[in-house]
Tab-separated table of C-alpha atoms and ligand atoms in Angstrom:
chain	number	residue	atom	x	y	z
N	932	MET	CA	22.198	38.225	-102.080
N	933	LYS	CA	19.353	36.040	-103.130
N	934	ASN	CA	15.893	35.317	-101.869
N	935	ILE	CA	16.294	36.419	-98.266
N	936	ILE	CA	16.019	40.052	-99.342
N	937	CYS	CA	12.688	39.437	-101.076
N	938	LEU	CA	11.388	38.162	-97.711
N	939	ALA	CA	12.890	41.122	-95.904
N	940	ILE	CA	11.557	43.720	-98.369
N	941	LEU	CA	8.104	42.173	-98.097
N	942	SER	CA	8.322	42.864	-94.385
N	943	ILE	CA	10.132	46.274	-94.484
N	944	VAL	CA	9.540	49.391	-96.777
N	945	ILE	CA	11.510	52.613	-98.088
N	946	GLY	CA	14.080	54.299	-101.005
N	947	CYS	CA	17.078	57.268	-102.536
N	948	GLY	CA	19.091	59.252	-105.780
N	949	GLY	CA	22.125	60.609	-108.178
N	950	SER	CA	22.955	62.225	-111.640
N	951	LYS	CA	23.368	61.059	-115.295
N	952	VAL	CA	26.873	60.996	-116.885
N	953	ASP	CA	27.805	61.516	-120.556
N	954	GLN	CA	28.253	57.939	-121.721
N	955	THR	CA	30.917	58.621	-124.331
N	956	VAL	CA	33.487	58.377	-121.555
N	957	ARG	CA	32.659	54.734	-121.004
N	958	LEU	CA	33.152	53.295	-124.498
N	959	THR	CA	36.092	55.187	-125.917
N	960	ASN	CA	38.640	54.686	-123.148
N	961	PRO	CA	37.480	52.815	-120.063
N	962	SER	CA	40.861	53.089	-118.379
N	963	SER	CA	41.245	56.861	-118.163
N	964	ALA	CA	38.090	58.968	-118.102
N	965	SER	CA	39.483	62.509	-118.340
N	966	GLY	CA	40.614	64.229	-115.154
N	967	THR	CA	40.369	61.223	-112.820
N	968	ILE	CA	43.980	60.045	-112.621
N	969	ALA	CA	45.602	61.653	-109.560
N	970	SER	CA	49.407	62.100	-109.528
N	971	GLU	CA	51.405	60.401	-106.747
N	972	ALA	CA	52.002	63.852	-105.220
N	973	ALA	CA	48.275	64.612	-105.168
N	974	LEU	CA	47.639	61.226	-103.595
N	975	LYS	CA	50.194	62.018	-100.869
N	976	THR	CA	48.580	65.364	-99.997
N	977	ALA	CA	45.145	63.809	-100.059
N	978	ARG	CA	46.384	61.055	-97.676
N	979	LYS	CA	47.543	63.777	-95.297
N	980	LYS	CA	43.987	65.120	-95.345
N	981	GLY	CA	42.873	61.567	-94.587
N	982	VAL	CA	40.868	60.836	-97.746
N	983	LEU	CA	42.376	59.556	-100.948
N	984	ASN	CA	41.057	61.313	-104.074
N	985	PHE	CA	41.834	58.616	-106.583
N	986	SER	CA	38.247	57.919	-107.627
N	987	THR	CA	35.654	60.529	-108.566
N	988	ASP	CA	31.891	60.712	-109.088
N	989	GLU	CA	32.586	61.182	-112.795
N	990	ARG	CA	34.720	58.072	-112.952
N	991	VAL	CA	32.404	55.737	-111.045
N	992	GLY	CA	29.445	57.331	-112.809
N	993	GLY	CA	30.884	56.430	-116.196
N	994	VAL	CA	31.531	52.806	-115.227
N	995	ILE	CA	28.249	52.062	-113.430
N	996	THR	CA	26.212	53.879	-116.107
N	997	TYR	CA	27.569	51.566	-118.773
N	998	LEU	CA	27.193	48.374	-116.713
N	999	ALA	CA	23.608	49.220	-115.762
N	1000	SER	CA	22.598	50.565	-119.168
N	1001	ASP	CA	19.611	49.168	-121.067
N	1002	GLU	CA	22.089	48.101	-123.753
N	1003	LEU	CA	23.381	45.366	-121.397
N	1004	ASN	CA	19.831	44.241	-120.831
N	1005	GLY	CA	20.182	43.366	-117.153
N	1006	ARG	CA	23.332	41.203	-117.554
N	1007	GLU	CA	21.746	37.781	-117.009
N	1008	ALA	CA	24.300	34.941	-116.933
N	1009	GLY	CA	24.671	33.413	-120.396
N	1010	SER	CA	23.171	36.464	-122.171
N	1011	GLU	CA	24.602	38.821	-124.811
N	1012	GLY	CA	24.327	41.676	-122.341
N	1013	ILE	CA	26.643	40.081	-119.797
N	1014	GLU	CA	29.077	39.250	-122.614
N	1015	MET	CA	29.349	42.994	-123.282
N	1016	ALA	CA	29.949	43.568	-119.575
N	1017	ALA	CA	32.716	40.929	-119.568
N	1018	LYS	CA	34.446	42.595	-122.511
N	1019	TYR	CA	34.221	45.968	-120.789
N	1020	ILE	CA	35.728	44.606	-117.572
N	1021	GLU	CA	38.550	42.926	-119.509
N	1022	GLY	CA	39.259	46.297	-121.160
N	1023	ILE	CA	39.638	48.003	-117.802
N	1024	PHE	CA	41.930	45.240	-116.530
N	1025	ARG	CA	44.046	45.329	-119.692
N	1026	ASN	CA	44.372	49.116	-119.705
N	1027	ASN	CA	45.380	49.347	-116.054
N	1028	GLY	CA	48.118	46.765	-115.769
N	1029	VAL	CA	45.974	44.000	-114.279
N	1030	LYS	CA	47.256	40.690	-115.595
N	1031	THR	CA	45.474	37.406	-116.273
N	1032	TYR	CA	45.634	34.790	-113.505
N	1033	PHE	CA	44.609	31.943	-115.789
N	1034	GLU	CA	45.341	31.687	-119.545
N	1035	SER	CA	42.902	34.519	-120.152
N	1036	TYR	CA	40.747	36.789	-118.007
N	1037	ARG	CA	37.857	34.389	-118.637
N	1038	ASP	CA	37.221	31.607	-116.140
N	1039	THR	CA	34.521	29.418	-117.649
N	1040	LEU	CA	31.932	28.112	-115.190
N	1041	THR	CA	31.592	24.356	-115.056
N	1042	ASN	CA	28.335	24.394	-113.052
N	1043	PHE	CA	26.006	26.365	-115.345
N	1044	GLU	CA	24.081	25.123	-118.382
N	1045	LYS	CA	24.996	28.111	-120.600
N	1046	PRO	CA	28.476	29.463	-121.403
N	1047	ALA	CA	29.263	31.817	-118.508
N	1048	TYR	CA	32.479	33.385	-117.257
N	1049	ASN	CA	33.962	34.847	-114.161
N	1050	VAL	CA	36.353	37.634	-115.180
N	1051	VAL	CA	39.538	37.206	-113.157
N	1052	GLY	CA	42.548	39.557	-112.931
N	1053	TYR	CA	45.795	39.340	-110.990
N	1054	ILE	CA	48.491	41.629	-109.616
N	1055	GLU	CA	51.516	39.841	-108.253
N	1056	GLY	CA	52.808	40.933	-104.860
N	1057	THR	CA	56.088	42.838	-104.556
N	1058	ASP	CA	57.389	41.132	-101.408
N	1059	LYS	CA	59.373	37.940	-102.030
N	1060	ASN	CA	57.589	36.059	-99.227
N	1061	LEU	CA	54.230	37.761	-98.846
N	1062	LYS	CA	53.574	37.512	-102.592
N	1063	ASN	CA	52.857	33.824	-102.049
N	1064	GLU	CA	49.817	34.817	-100.006
N	1065	PHE	CA	46.677	35.919	-101.821
N	1066	ILE	CA	43.837	38.301	-101.157
N	1067	ILE	CA	40.737	37.960	-103.341
N	1068	ILE	CA	38.723	41.138	-103.943
N	1069	GLY	CA	35.424	40.332	-105.629
N	1070	ALA	CA	31.883	41.220	-106.664
N	1071	HIS	CA	29.262	39.649	-108.894
N	1072	TYR	CA	28.722	41.419	-112.226
N	1073	ASP	CA	25.651	39.474	-113.325
N	1074	HIS	CA	22.055	40.335	-112.621
N	1075	ILE	CA	18.639	38.809	-113.438
N	1076	GLY	CA	18.000	40.291	-116.908
N	1077	ALA	CA	14.268	41.033	-116.731
N	1078	ALA	CA	11.788	41.709	-113.910
N	1079	GLU	CA	8.109	42.562	-113.384
N	1080	PRO	CA	7.419	45.182	-116.107
N	1081	VAL	CA	6.547	48.722	-115.048
N	1082	ALA	CA	5.203	51.156	-117.639
N	1083	GLY	CA	6.566	48.943	-120.405
N	1084	ASP	CA	10.056	48.708	-118.892
N	1085	HIS	CA	11.019	45.091	-118.249
N	1086	ILE	CA	14.794	45.451	-117.950
N	1087	ALA	CA	16.207	44.806	-114.466
N	1088	ASN	CA	19.265	47.059	-114.877
N	1089	GLY	CA	20.839	45.962	-111.594
N	1090	ALA	CA	22.584	49.260	-110.870
N	1091	ASN	CA	22.813	48.688	-107.131
N	1092	ASP	CA	22.736	44.888	-107.517
N	1093	ASN	CA	25.519	44.676	-108.343
N	1094	ALA	CA	26.917	47.099	-110.909
N	1095	SER	CA	27.827	49.185	-107.858
N	1096	GLY	CA	30.018	46.484	-106.272
N	1097	THR	CA	31.541	45.704	-109.676
N	1098	THR	CA	32.402	49.383	-110.136
N	1099	ALA	CA	34.063	49.535	-106.716
N	1100	VAL	CA	36.183	46.433	-107.465
N	1101	LEU	CA	37.185	47.832	-110.870
N	1102	GLU	CA	38.309	51.033	-109.171
N	1103	PHE	CA	40.384	49.013	-106.693
N	1104	ALA	CA	41.902	47.115	-109.637
N	1105	ARG	CA	42.658	50.376	-111.444
N	1106	TYR	CA	44.397	51.732	-108.341
N	1107	PHE	CA	46.567	48.700	-107.596
N	1108	GLY	CA	47.181	48.150	-111.301
N	1109	ARG	CA	48.474	51.696	-111.649
N	1110	PHE	CA	50.203	52.257	-108.315
N	1111	GLY	CA	50.871	48.659	-107.241
N	1112	LYS	CA	52.881	48.510	-104.006
N	1113	ASN	CA	50.854	45.475	-102.887
N	1114	LYS	CA	53.167	43.134	-101.009
N	1115	ARG	CA	50.720	40.211	-101.118
N	1116	SER	CA	49.299	39.102	-104.431
N	1117	ILE	CA	45.773	40.194	-105.348
N	1118	ILE	CA	43.175	38.348	-107.398
N	1119	PHE	CA	40.296	40.521	-108.649
N	1120	ALA	CA	37.265	38.322	-109.352
N	1121	LEU	CA	34.044	39.465	-111.023
N	1122	PHE	CA	31.607	36.604	-110.614
N	1123	SER	CA	28.906	35.454	-112.990
N	1124	ALA	CA	25.723	33.564	-112.106
N	1125	GLU	CA	25.493	34.807	-108.524
N	1126	GLU	CA	21.809	35.251	-109.134
N	1127	LYS	CA	21.631	31.587	-110.155
N	1128	GLY	CA	22.864	30.450	-106.743
N	1129	LEU	CA	26.380	31.792	-106.222
N	1130	LEU	CA	27.490	29.557	-109.116
N	1131	GLY	CA	30.428	31.666	-110.298
N	1132	SER	CA	31.998	32.002	-106.851
N	1133	LYS	CA	31.320	28.355	-106.009
N	1134	HIS	CA	33.116	27.328	-109.206
N	1135	LEU	CA	36.125	29.599	-108.635
N	1136	ALA	CA	36.478	28.775	-104.929
N	1137	LYS	CA	36.507	25.063	-105.690
N	1138	LYS	CA	38.978	25.467	-108.564
N	1139	LEU	CA	41.432	27.601	-106.553
N	1140	LYS	CA	41.182	25.232	-103.601
N	1141	GLU	CA	42.066	22.320	-105.888
N	1142	GLN	CA	45.049	24.380	-107.053
N	1143	ASN	CA	46.060	24.903	-103.376
N	1144	LEU	CA	45.871	28.667	-103.521
N	1145	ASN	CA	47.381	30.149	-100.352
N	1146	LEU	CA	44.373	32.338	-99.582
N	1147	TYR	CA	44.613	34.865	-96.729
N	1148	ALA	CA	41.195	36.508	-97.065
N	1149	MET	CA	38.310	37.124	-99.475
N	1150	LEU	CA	36.760	40.592	-99.481
N	1151	ASN	CA	33.489	40.915	-101.412
N	1152	PHE	CA	31.498	44.035	-102.345
N	1153	GLU	CA	27.747	43.924	-102.793
N	1154	MET	CA	25.083	46.621	-103.220
N	1155	VAL	CA	27.175	49.665	-102.295
N	1156	GLY	CA	25.434	52.192	-104.555
N	1157	VAL	CA	23.454	54.178	-101.990
N	1158	PRO	CA	24.584	55.405	-98.572
N	1159	LEU	CA	23.398	54.051	-95.254
N	1160	VAL	CA	21.124	56.431	-93.405
N	1161	GLY	CA	21.364	57.293	-89.733
N	1162	LYS	CA	24.267	54.978	-88.940
N	1163	ASP	CA	27.500	55.924	-87.167
N	1164	TYR	CA	29.486	53.857	-89.658
N	1165	PHE	CA	29.934	54.066	-93.447
N	1166	MET	CA	29.361	50.433	-94.485
N	1167	TYR	CA	28.764	47.119	-92.744
N	1168	VAL	CA	30.357	43.731	-93.180
N	1169	THR	CA	28.481	40.442	-93.177
N	1170	GLY	CA	29.624	37.920	-90.590
N	1171	TYR	CA	30.700	40.884	-88.463
N	1172	GLU	CA	30.953	38.805	-85.287
N	1173	GLU	CA	32.811	35.966	-87.019
N	1174	SER	CA	36.155	37.792	-87.318
N	1175	ASN	CA	38.153	40.908	-86.424
N	1176	LEU	CA	37.942	42.268	-89.983
N	1177	ALA	CA	35.845	45.282	-88.964
N	1178	ASP	CA	38.190	46.195	-86.094
N	1179	ILE	CA	41.272	45.898	-88.294
N	1180	SER	CA	39.613	47.953	-91.040
N	1181	ASN	CA	38.566	50.699	-88.623
N	1182	ALA	CA	42.018	50.827	-87.060
N	1183	TYR	CA	43.529	51.430	-90.492
N	1184	ALA	CA	40.765	53.841	-91.524
N	1185	LYS	CA	41.189	55.779	-88.271
N	1186	GLU	CA	37.400	56.074	-88.189
N	1187	LYS	CA	34.350	53.844	-87.783
N	1188	LEU	CA	34.281	52.862	-91.445
N	1189	VAL	CA	32.818	49.389	-90.909
N	1190	GLY	CA	30.000	48.552	-88.544
N	1191	PHE	CA	27.536	45.857	-87.517
N	1192	LEU	CA	24.040	45.683	-89.008
N	1193	PRO	CA	21.760	43.484	-86.868
N	1194	THR	CA	19.417	42.834	-89.816
N	1195	ALA	CA	22.328	41.408	-91.799
N	1196	LYS	CA	22.823	38.843	-89.043
N	1197	GLU	CA	19.081	38.247	-88.706
N	1198	PHE	CA	18.832	37.396	-92.427
N	1199	ASN	CA	22.131	35.536	-92.392
N	1200	LEU	CA	23.569	37.577	-95.251
N	1201	PHE	CA	26.962	36.046	-94.494
N	1202	GLN	CA	25.776	32.991	-96.419
N	1203	ARG	CA	24.016	34.897	-99.197
N	1204	SER	CA	26.767	36.374	-101.296
N	1205	ASP	CA	29.941	35.399	-103.062
N	1206	ASN	CA	32.124	35.466	-99.966
N	1207	TYR	CA	30.473	32.300	-98.674
N	1208	PRO	CA	31.878	29.670	-101.093
N	1209	PHE	CA	35.384	30.879	-100.180
N	1210	HIS	CA	34.495	30.606	-96.506
N	1211	THR	CA	33.348	27.016	-96.966
N	1212	GLU	CA	36.233	25.945	-99.240
N	1213	PHE	CA	39.137	27.703	-97.476
N	1214	GLY	CA	37.915	28.446	-93.944
N	1215	VAL	CA	39.649	31.850	-94.071
N	1216	PRO	CA	37.982	35.242	-93.393
N	1217	SER	CA	35.625	35.750	-96.329
N	1218	GLN	CA	33.077	38.509	-95.844
N	1219	THR	CA	30.979	41.017	-97.767
N	1220	PHE	CA	30.972	44.814	-97.468
N	1221	CYS	CA	27.601	46.405	-98.168
N	1222	THR	CA	25.591	49.637	-97.748
N	1223	PHE	CA	22.118	48.211	-98.373
N	1224	ASP	CA	20.181	47.915	-95.105
N	1225	PHE	CA	16.661	46.985	-96.224
N	1226	THR	CA	15.493	50.552	-95.532
N	1227	ASN	CA	17.495	52.689	-97.944
N	1228	PHE	CA	16.624	51.025	-101.268
N	1229	ASP	CA	13.283	49.485	-102.330
N	1230	HIS	CA	14.102	48.491	-105.914
N	1231	TYR	CA	15.687	45.139	-105.166
N	1232	HIS	CA	15.312	42.856	-108.186
N	1233	LYS	CA	12.955	45.372	-109.771
N	1234	VAL	CA	13.133	47.362	-113.009
N	1235	GLY	CA	13.552	50.433	-110.833
N	1236	ASP	CA	17.136	49.476	-109.860
N	1237	GLU	CA	18.422	52.133	-112.262
N	1238	VAL	CA	21.626	54.139	-112.360
N	1239	SER	CA	19.604	57.343	-111.934
N	1240	ILE	CA	19.044	56.502	-108.262
N	1241	MET	CA	22.657	55.617	-107.540
N	1242	ASP	CA	24.744	58.061	-105.494
N	1243	PHE	CA	28.026	58.566	-107.391
N	1244	ASP	CA	29.606	60.746	-104.694
N	1245	HIS	CA	28.935	58.048	-102.124
N	1246	LEU	CA	30.376	55.329	-104.359
N	1247	ALA	CA	33.533	57.341	-105.126
N	1248	LEU	CA	33.938	58.110	-101.418
N	1249	LEU	CA	33.553	54.412	-100.575
N	1250	VAL	CA	36.360	53.611	-103.026
N	1251	ASN	CA	38.594	56.390	-101.694
N	1252	LYS	CA	38.014	55.390	-98.070
N	1253	THR	CA	38.501	51.679	-98.738
N	1254	ILE	CA	41.702	51.723	-100.840
N	1255	PRO	CA	44.028	52.788	-97.951
N	1256	VAL	CA	42.464	50.085	-95.758
N	1257	LEU	CA	42.917	47.418	-98.424
N	1258	LYS	CA	46.498	48.564	-98.920
N	1259	ASP	CA	47.340	48.262	-95.221
N	1260	ILE	CA	45.657	44.852	-94.956
N	1261	ILE	CA	47.486	43.593	-98.068
N	1262	ASN	CA	50.853	44.910	-96.845
N	1263	ALA	CA	50.644	43.918	-93.162
N	1264	PRO	CA	53.666	41.811	-92.113
N	1265	ILE	CA	51.420	39.185	-90.495
N	1266	ARG	CA	47.970	37.667	-91.158
N	1267	GLU	CA	46.151	39.829	-88.632
N	1268	ILE	CA	42.606	39.164	-89.864
N	1269	GLU	CA	41.296	36.024	-88.205
N	1270	TYR	CA	38.077	34.271	-87.391
N	1271	LYS	CA	37.250	34.421	-83.702
P	1924	ZN	ZN1	23.506	40.851	-105.731
């Protein structure tokens, strides 16, 4: 979400926290940090209690800590750091049964001066008819690289923006890759060059449109690393009033999971993240889930956007609350999500 937030932050002030995780987990085996894989039986009992326990603070902590580490140098599009992030994401796809949609997981951008890649995975639907309909679940994995130095630190680690959304999408991919049962087909897209003007999502939306993809909806995740404060809902969706996505999600969640943030409308966030190119190309519900409300995080595009201030419990809970909703949306007999 570019530019508009700078304006907003200039006009509004505040900030939040979390814990460090042993990083060995992340490099050795990205697909199965110890103790995080729940058996089907455990999942069933958890469902009865209403909250899935597939993801954990340890698991999301391991993933986001690596993505937002100094080693990746702020993941600017075209940099060595983002190349390491791409390899890491491919490893998680490969180790969790997420297939390639194109020849490889790499979708090379055609609208950026340096070599840059979206990382795209695919899980075919199980229903003979519904599998011809697609849901895209996405997030941008790039960030800006460097920012205004503070005490000698110039790396913009981009933990909240958007290693958090990337981590959530990778957890969704791990779930559907392992447990499947998705009647419609799913494309998982990690976009590059969002910070350069939504270039990765613009490229992919155009390409898939040219290939006549039968897209049902695009669900994007952006800046979900810290919880909303003082709201009666867990996360908001951009373009709330455009469609019935929030109502459908809350019906499936059996709680007010998704709400309306007036500031998001005021700053037109609907047009400021990777959902928008899919909206313009396909005209189908394409919206972004977010928990950044201009008051709960004041390190936007600053070197202070570090993993140490991310809330791992919140991020794991977001994943565990969202998976059942995604599953019900993906498996619904009809296309119930519509623009108004
Ligand atoms: Zn962002």
